[in-house]
Each structure stands twice: as structure tokens, then as C-alpha cells.
Tab-separated table of N, CA and C in Angstrom:
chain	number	residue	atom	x	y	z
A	1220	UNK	N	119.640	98.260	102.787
A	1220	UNK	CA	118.239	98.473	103.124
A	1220	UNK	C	117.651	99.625	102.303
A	1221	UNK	N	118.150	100.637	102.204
A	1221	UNK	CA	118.026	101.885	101.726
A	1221	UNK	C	117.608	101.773	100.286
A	1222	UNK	N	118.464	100.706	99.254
A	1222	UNK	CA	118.428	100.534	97.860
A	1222	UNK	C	117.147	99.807	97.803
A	1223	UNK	N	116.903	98.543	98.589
A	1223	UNK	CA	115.931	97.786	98.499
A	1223	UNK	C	114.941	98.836	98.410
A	1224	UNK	N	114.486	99.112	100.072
A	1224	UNK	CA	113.386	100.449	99.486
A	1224	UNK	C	113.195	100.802	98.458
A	1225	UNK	N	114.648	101.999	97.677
A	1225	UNK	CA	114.513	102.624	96.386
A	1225	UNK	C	113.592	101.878	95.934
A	1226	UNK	N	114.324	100.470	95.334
A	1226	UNK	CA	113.452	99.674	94.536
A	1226	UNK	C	112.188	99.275	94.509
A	1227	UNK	N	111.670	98.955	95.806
A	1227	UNK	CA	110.288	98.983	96.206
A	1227	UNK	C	109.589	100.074	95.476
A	1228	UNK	N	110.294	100.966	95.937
A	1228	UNK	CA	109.010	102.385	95.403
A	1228	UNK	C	108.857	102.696	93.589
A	1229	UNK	N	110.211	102.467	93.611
A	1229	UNK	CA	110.591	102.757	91.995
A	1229	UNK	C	109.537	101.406	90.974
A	1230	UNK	N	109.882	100.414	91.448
A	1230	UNK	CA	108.882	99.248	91.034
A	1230	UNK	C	107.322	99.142	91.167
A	1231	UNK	N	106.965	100.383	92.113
A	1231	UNK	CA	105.589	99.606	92.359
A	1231	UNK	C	104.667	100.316	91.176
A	1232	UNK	N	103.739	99.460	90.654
A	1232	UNK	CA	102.861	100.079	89.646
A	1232	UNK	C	101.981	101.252	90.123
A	1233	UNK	N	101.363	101.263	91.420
A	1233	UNK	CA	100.932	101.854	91.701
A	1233	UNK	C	101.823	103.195	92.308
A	1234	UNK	N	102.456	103.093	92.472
A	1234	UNK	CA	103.249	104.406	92.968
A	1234	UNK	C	103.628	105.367	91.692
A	1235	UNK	N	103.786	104.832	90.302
A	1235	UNK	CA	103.940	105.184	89.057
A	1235	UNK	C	102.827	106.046	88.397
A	1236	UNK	N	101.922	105.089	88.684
A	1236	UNK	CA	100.429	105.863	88.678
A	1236	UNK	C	100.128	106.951	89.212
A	1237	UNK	N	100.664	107.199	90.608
A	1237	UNK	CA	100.329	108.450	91.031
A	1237	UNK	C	100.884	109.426	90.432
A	1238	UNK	N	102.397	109.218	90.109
A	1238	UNK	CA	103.372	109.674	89.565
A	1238	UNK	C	103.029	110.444	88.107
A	1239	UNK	N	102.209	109.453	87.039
A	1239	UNK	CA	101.720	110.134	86.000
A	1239	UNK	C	100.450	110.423	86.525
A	1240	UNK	N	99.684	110.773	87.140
A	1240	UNK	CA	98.307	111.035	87.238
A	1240	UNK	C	98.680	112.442	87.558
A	1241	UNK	N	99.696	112.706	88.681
A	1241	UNK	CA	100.393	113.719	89.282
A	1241	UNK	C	100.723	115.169	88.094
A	1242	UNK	N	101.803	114.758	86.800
A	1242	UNK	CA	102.133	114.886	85.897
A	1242	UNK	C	101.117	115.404	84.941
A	1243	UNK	N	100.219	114.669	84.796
A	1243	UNK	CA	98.932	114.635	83.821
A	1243	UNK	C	97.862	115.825	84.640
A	1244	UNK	N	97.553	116.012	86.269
A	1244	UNK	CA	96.867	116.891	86.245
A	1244	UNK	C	97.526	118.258	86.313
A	1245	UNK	N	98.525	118.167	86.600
A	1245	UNK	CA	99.312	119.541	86.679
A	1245	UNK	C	100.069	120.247	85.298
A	1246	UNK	N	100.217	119.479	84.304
A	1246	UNK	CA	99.885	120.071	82.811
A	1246	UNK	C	98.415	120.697	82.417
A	1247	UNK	N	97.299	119.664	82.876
A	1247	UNK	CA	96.080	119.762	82.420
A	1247	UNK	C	95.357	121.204	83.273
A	1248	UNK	N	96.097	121.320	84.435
A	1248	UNK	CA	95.887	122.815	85.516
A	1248	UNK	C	96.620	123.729	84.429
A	1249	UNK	N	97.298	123.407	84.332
A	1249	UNK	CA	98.653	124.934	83.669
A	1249	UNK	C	97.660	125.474	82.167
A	1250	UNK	N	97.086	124.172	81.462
A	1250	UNK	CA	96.708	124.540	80.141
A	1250	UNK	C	94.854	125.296	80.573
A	1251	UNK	N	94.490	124.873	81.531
A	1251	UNK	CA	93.377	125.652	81.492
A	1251	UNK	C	93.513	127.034	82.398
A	1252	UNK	N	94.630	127.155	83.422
A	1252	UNK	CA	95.367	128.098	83.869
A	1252	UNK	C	95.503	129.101	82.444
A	1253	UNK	N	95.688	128.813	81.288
A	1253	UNK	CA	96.177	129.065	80.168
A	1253	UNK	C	94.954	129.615	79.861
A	1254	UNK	N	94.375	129.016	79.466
A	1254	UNK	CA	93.248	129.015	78.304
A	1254	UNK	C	92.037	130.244	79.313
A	1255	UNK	N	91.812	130.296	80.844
A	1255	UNK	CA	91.106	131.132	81.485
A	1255	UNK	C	91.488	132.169	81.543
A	1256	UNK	N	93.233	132.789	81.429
A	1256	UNK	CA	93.821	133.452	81.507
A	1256	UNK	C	93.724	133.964	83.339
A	1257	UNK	N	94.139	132.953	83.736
A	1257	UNK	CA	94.386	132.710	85.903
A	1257	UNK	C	94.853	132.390	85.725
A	1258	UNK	N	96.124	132.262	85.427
A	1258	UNK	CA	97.427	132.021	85.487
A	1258	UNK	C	98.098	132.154	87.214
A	1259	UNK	N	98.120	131.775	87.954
A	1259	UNK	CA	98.159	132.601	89.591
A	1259	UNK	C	99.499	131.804	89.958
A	1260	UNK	N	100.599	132.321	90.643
A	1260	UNK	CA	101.342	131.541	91.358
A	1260	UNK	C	101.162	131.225	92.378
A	1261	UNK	N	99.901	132.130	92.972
A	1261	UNK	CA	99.679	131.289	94.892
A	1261	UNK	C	98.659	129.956	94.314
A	1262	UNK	N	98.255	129.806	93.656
A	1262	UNK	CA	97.875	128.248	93.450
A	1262	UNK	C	99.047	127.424	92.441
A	1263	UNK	N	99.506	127.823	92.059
A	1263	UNK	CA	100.301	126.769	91.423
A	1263	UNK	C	101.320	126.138	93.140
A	1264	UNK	N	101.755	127.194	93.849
A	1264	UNK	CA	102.762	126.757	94.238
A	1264	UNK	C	101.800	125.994	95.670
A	1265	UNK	N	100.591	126.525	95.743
A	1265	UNK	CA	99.533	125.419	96.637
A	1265	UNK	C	99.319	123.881	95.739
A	1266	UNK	N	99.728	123.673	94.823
A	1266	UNK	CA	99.724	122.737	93.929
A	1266	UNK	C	100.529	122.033	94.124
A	1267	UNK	N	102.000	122.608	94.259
A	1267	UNK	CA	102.743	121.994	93.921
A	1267	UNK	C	103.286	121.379	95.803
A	1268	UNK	N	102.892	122.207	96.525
A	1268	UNK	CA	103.144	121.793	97.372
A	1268	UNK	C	102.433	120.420	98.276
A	1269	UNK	N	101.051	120.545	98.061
A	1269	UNK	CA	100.108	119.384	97.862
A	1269	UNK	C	100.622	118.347	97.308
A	1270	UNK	N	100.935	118.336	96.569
A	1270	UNK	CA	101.482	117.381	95.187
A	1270	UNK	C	102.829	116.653	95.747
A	1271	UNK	N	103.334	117.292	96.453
A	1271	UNK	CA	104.535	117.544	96.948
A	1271	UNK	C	104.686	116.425	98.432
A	1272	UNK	N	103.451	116.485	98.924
A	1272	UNK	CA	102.720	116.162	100.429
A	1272	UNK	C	102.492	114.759	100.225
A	1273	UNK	N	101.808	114.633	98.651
A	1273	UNK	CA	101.506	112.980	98.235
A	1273	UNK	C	102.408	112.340	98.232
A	1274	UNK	N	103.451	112.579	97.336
A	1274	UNK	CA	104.562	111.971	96.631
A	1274	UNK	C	105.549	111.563	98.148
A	1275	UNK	N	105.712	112.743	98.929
A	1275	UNK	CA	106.160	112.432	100.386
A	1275	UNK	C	105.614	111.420	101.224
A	1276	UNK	N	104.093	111.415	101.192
A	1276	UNK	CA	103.240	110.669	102.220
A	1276	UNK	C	103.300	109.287	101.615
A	1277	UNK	N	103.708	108.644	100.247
A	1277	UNK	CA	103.670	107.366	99.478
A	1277	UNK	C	104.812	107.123	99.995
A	1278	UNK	N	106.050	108.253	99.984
A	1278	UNK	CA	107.538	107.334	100.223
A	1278	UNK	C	107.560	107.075	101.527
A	1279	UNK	N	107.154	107.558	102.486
A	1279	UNK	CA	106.376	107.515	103.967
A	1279	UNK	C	105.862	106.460	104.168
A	1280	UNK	N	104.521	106.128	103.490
A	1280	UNK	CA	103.706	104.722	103.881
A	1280	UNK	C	104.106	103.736	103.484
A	1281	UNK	N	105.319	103.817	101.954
A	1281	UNK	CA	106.038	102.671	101.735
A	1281	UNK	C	107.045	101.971	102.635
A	1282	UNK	N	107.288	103.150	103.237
A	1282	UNK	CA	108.658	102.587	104.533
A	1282	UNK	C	108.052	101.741	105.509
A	1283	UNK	N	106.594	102.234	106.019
A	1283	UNK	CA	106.012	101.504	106.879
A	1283	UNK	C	105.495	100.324	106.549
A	1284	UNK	N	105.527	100.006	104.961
A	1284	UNK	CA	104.713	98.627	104.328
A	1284	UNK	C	106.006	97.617	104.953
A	1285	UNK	N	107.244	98.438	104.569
A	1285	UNK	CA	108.459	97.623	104.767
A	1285	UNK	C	108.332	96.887	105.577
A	1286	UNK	N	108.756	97.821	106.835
A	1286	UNK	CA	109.205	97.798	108.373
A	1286	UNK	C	108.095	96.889	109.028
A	1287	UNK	N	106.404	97.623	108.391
A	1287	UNK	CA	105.267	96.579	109.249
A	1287	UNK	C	105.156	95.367	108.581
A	1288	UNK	N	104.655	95.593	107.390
A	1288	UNK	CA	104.059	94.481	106.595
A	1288	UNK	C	102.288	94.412	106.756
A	1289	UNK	N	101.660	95.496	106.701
A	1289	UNK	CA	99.914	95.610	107.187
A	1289	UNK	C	99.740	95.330	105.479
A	1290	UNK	N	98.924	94.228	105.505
A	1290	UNK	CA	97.943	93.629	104.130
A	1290	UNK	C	96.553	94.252	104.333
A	1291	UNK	N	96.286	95.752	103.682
A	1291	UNK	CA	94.964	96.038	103.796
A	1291	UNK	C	94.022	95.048	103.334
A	1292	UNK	N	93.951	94.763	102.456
A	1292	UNK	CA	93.471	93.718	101.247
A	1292	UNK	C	92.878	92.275	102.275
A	1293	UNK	N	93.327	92.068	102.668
A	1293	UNK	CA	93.324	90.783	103.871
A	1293	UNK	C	92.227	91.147	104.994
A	1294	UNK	N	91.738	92.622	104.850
A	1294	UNK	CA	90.561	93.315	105.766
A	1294	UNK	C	89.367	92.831	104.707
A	1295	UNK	N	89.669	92.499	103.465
A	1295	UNK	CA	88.434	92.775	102.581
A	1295	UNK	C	87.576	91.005	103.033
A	1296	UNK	N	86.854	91.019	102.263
A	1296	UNK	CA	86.094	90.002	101.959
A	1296	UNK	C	87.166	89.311	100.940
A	1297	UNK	N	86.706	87.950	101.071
A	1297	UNK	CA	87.865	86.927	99.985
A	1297	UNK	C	86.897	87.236	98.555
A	1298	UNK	N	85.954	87.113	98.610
A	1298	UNK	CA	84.624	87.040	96.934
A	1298	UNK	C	85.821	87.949	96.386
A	1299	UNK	N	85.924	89.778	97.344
A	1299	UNK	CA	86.315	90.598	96.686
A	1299	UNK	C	88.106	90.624	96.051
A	1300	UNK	N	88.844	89.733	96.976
A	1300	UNK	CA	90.188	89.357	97.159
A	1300	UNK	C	90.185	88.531	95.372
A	1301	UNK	N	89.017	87.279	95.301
A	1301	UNK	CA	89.377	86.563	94.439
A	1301	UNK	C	89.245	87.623	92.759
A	1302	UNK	N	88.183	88.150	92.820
A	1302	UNK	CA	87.660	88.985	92.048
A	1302	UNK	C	88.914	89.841	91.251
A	1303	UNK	N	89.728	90.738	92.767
A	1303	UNK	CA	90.802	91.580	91.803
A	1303	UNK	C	92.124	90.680	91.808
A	1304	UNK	N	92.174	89.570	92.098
A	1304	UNK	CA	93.489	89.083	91.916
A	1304	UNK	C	94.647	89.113	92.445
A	1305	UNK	N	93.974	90.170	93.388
A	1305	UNK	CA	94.915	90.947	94.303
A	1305	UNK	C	95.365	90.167	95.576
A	1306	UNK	N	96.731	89.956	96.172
A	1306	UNK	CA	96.883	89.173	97.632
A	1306	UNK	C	97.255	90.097	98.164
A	1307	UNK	N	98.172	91.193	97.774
A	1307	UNK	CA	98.577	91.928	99.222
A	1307	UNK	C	98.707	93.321	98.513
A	1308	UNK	N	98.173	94.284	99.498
A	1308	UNK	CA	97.618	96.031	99.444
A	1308	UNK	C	98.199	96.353	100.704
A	1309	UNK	N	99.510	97.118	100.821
A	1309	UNK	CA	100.245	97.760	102.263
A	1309	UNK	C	99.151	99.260	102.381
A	1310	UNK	N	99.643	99.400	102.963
A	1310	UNK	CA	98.674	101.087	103.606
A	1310	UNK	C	99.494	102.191	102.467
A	1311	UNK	N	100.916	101.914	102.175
A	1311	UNK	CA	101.441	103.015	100.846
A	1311	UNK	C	100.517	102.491	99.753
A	1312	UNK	N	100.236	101.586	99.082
A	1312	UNK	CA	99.434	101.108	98.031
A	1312	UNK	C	98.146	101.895	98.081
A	1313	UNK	N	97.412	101.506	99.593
A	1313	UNK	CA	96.296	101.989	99.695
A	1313	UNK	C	96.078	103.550	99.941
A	1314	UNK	N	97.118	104.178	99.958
A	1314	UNK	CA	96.900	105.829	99.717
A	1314	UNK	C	97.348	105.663	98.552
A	1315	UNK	N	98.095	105.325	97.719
A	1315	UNK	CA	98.169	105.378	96.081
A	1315	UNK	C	96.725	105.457	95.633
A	1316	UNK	N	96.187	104.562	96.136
A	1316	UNK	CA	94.611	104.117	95.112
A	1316	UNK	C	93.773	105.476	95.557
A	1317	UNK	N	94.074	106.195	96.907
A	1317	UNK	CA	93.317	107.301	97.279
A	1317	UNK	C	93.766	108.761	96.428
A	1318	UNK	N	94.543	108.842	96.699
A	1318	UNK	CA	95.093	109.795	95.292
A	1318	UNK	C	95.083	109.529	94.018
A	1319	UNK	N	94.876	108.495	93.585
A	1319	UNK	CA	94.549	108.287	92.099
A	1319	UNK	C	92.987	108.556	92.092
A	1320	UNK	N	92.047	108.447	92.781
A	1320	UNK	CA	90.729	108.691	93.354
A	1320	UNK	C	91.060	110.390	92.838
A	1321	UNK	N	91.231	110.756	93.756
A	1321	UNK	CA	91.566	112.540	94.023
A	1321	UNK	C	92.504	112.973	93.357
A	1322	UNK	N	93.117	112.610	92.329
A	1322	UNK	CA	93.753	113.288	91.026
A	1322	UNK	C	92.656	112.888	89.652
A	1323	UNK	N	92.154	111.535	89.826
A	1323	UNK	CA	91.261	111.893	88.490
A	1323	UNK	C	90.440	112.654	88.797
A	1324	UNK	N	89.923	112.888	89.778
A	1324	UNK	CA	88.924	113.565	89.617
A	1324	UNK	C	88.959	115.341	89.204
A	1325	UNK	N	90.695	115.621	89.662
A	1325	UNK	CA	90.842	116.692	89.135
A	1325	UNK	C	91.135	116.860	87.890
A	1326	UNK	N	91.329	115.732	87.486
A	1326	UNK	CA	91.854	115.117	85.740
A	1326	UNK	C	90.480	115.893	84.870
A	1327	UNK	N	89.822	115.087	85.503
A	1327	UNK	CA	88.596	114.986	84.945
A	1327	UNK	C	87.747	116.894	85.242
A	1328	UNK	N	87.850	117.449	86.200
A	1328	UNK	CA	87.338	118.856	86.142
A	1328	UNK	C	88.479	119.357	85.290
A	1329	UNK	N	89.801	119.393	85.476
A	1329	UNK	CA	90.465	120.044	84.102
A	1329	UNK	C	89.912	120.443	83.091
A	1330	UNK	N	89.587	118.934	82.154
A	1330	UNK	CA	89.428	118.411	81.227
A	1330	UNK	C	88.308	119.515	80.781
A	1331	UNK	N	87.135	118.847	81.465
A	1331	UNK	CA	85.615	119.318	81.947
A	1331	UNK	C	85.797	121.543	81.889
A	1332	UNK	N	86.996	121.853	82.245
A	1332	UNK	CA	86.963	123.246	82.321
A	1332	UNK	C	87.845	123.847	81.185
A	1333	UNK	N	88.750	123.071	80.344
A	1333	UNK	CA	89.337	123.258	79.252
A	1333	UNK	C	88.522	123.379	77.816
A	1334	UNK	N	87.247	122.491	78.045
A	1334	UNK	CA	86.631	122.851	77.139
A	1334	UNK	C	86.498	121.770	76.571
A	1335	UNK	N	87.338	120.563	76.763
A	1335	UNK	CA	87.009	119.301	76.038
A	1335	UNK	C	86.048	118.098	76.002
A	1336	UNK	N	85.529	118.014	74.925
A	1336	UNK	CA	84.547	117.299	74.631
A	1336	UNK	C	84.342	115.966	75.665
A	1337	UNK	N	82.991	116.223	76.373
A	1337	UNK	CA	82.792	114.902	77.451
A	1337	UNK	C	81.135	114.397	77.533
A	1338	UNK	N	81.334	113.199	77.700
A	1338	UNK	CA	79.844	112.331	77.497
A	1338	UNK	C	79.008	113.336	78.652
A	1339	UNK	N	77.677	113.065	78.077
A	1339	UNK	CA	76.780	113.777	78.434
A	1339	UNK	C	76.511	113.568	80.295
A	1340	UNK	N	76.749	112.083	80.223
A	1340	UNK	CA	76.360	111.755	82.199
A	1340	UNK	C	77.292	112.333	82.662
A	1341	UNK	N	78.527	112.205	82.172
A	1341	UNK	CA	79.734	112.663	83.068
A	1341	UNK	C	79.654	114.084	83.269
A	1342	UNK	N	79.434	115.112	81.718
A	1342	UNK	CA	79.872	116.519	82.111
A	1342	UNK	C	78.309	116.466	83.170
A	1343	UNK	N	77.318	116.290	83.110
A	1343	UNK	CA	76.334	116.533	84.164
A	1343	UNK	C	76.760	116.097	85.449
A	1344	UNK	N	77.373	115.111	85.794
A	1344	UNK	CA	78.272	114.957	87.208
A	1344	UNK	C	79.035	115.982	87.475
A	1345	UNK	N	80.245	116.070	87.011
A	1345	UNK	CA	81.066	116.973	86.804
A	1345	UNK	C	80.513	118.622	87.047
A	1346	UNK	N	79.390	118.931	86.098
A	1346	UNK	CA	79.206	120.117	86.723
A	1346	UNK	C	78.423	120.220	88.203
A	1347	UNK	N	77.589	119.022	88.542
A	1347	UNK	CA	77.265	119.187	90.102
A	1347	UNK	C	78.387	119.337	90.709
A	1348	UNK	N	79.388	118.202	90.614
A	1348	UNK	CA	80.516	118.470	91.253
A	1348	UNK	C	80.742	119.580	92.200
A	1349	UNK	N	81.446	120.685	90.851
A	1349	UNK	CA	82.241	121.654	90.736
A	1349	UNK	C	81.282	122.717	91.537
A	1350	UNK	N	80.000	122.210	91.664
A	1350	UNK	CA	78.914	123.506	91.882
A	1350	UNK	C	78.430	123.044	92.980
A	1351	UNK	N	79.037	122.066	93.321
A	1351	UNK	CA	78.103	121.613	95.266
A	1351	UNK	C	79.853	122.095	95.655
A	1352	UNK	N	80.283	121.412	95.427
A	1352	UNK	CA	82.091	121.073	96.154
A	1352	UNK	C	83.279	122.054	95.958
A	1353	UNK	N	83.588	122.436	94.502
A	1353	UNK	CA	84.312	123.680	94.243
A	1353	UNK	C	84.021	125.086	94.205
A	1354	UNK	N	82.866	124.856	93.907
A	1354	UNK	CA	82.205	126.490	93.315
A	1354	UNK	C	83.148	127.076	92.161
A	1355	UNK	N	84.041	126.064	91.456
A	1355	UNK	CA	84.397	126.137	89.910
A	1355	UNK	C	84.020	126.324	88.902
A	1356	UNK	N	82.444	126.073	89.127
A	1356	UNK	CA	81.957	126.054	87.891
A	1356	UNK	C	81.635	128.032	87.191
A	1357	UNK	N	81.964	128.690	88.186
A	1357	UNK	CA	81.607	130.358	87.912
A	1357	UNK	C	82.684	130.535	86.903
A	1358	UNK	N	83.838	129.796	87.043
A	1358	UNK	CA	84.626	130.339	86.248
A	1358	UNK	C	85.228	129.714	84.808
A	1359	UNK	N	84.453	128.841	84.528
A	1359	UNK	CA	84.320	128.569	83.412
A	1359	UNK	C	84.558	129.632	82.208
């Protein structure tokens, strides 16, 4: 039972995703950590522990996809079912897609605070963002 799982989790595309999204914002933290010269260990290790909470809460909701078998996807509308191709979304899937939500978006303020070049609608999102929601943007 135990291996099967493994495999479940190890296989799923979406669990991979979080996995590099995970990877990708916590380099992209360290290099503007870098580049601001805030370098801080009480946020890295609030980072990492967060980070830490996801990766836990996926191997968590995957056990329960097991054991239950809940098809979020099967709540949707069929138009929308036929559309992504998609037949079955467990509740671990569907916090995957929520953290991939809430890691790009930190992807994306990284990016946005590193200094790298971004289309004009976006960095104007991006800085409301940071300036309704983080109050990040001071430290640019």
C-alpha cells in the first residue's frame, strides 16, 4: 500500500509542479534576498517552513484521494469538464492547483522585485498587488 502511494505522489504531474514552482520561488527569494541586501533568516526559515506545510498538506490530501476517492472535477459543470479534458481532480490535485496559484504569484513579485524586465499590464498589477496586499513595494 505504502509503495503504491509513493508512486501516486511521485507520478502525479501536478504534485511535480508544485515541487518546481516550490524550487523556482525560493531561489528567485534568495536572489532578490541577494540583490536587496535582506538577506534575513527569520524569513527564510518562515519560508521554508510554509513550504514545508505544502509539500506535507499534498502528501496528506493525496492519502485521502486514495482512501476516499472525492472527484472535485465532477462538482464542475461538464461544458467545463469537456473543455480541460480533465475526468478526475482528488482534493490533493486540487490544493496542488491552489499553490501553484500562490507560488506564481510569488514567482512573479520575485521576478517583479529583482528587477527583471516585465510587460507593462503585468508590472502595473503586480505593483497594486504588492501595495494593497504586501506593502512590498517600499522595498524595492
Amino acid at each position: 500500500m505504502m509503495q503504491k502511494y509513493l508512486e501516486l505522489i511521485m507520478r502525479n504531474e501536478f504534485v511535480r509542479l508544485v515541487l518546481i514552482w516550490i524550487v523556482l520561488d525560493t531561489v528567485l527569494g534568495c536572489l532578490r534576498a541577494v540583490k536587496q541586501k535582506k538577506f534575513n533568516s527569520a524569513f527564510g526559515i518562515d519560508g521554508a517552513i510554509r513550504k514545508s506545510a505544502m509539500v506535507v498538506s499534498v502528501a496528506f490530501l493525496m492519502l485521502v484521494d486514495v482512501l476516499v476517492g472525492v472527484n472535485v472535477i465532477s462538482w464542475l459543470p461538464e461544458s467545463f469538464q469537456q473543455a480541460t479534458g480533465l475526468t478526475k481532480i482528488g482534493i490533493g490535485e486540487f490544493y496542488c492547483v491552489l499553490f501553484l496559484l500562490y507560488e506564481s504569484v510569488s514567482i512573479l513579485k520575485n521576478l517583479y522585485l529583482c528587477g527583471c524586465p516585465t510587460p507593462k499590464w503585468l508590472k502595473e498589477w503586480l505593483e497594486q498587488f504588492l501595495a494593497n496586499m504586501t506593502g512590498e513595494l517600499e522595498t524595492k
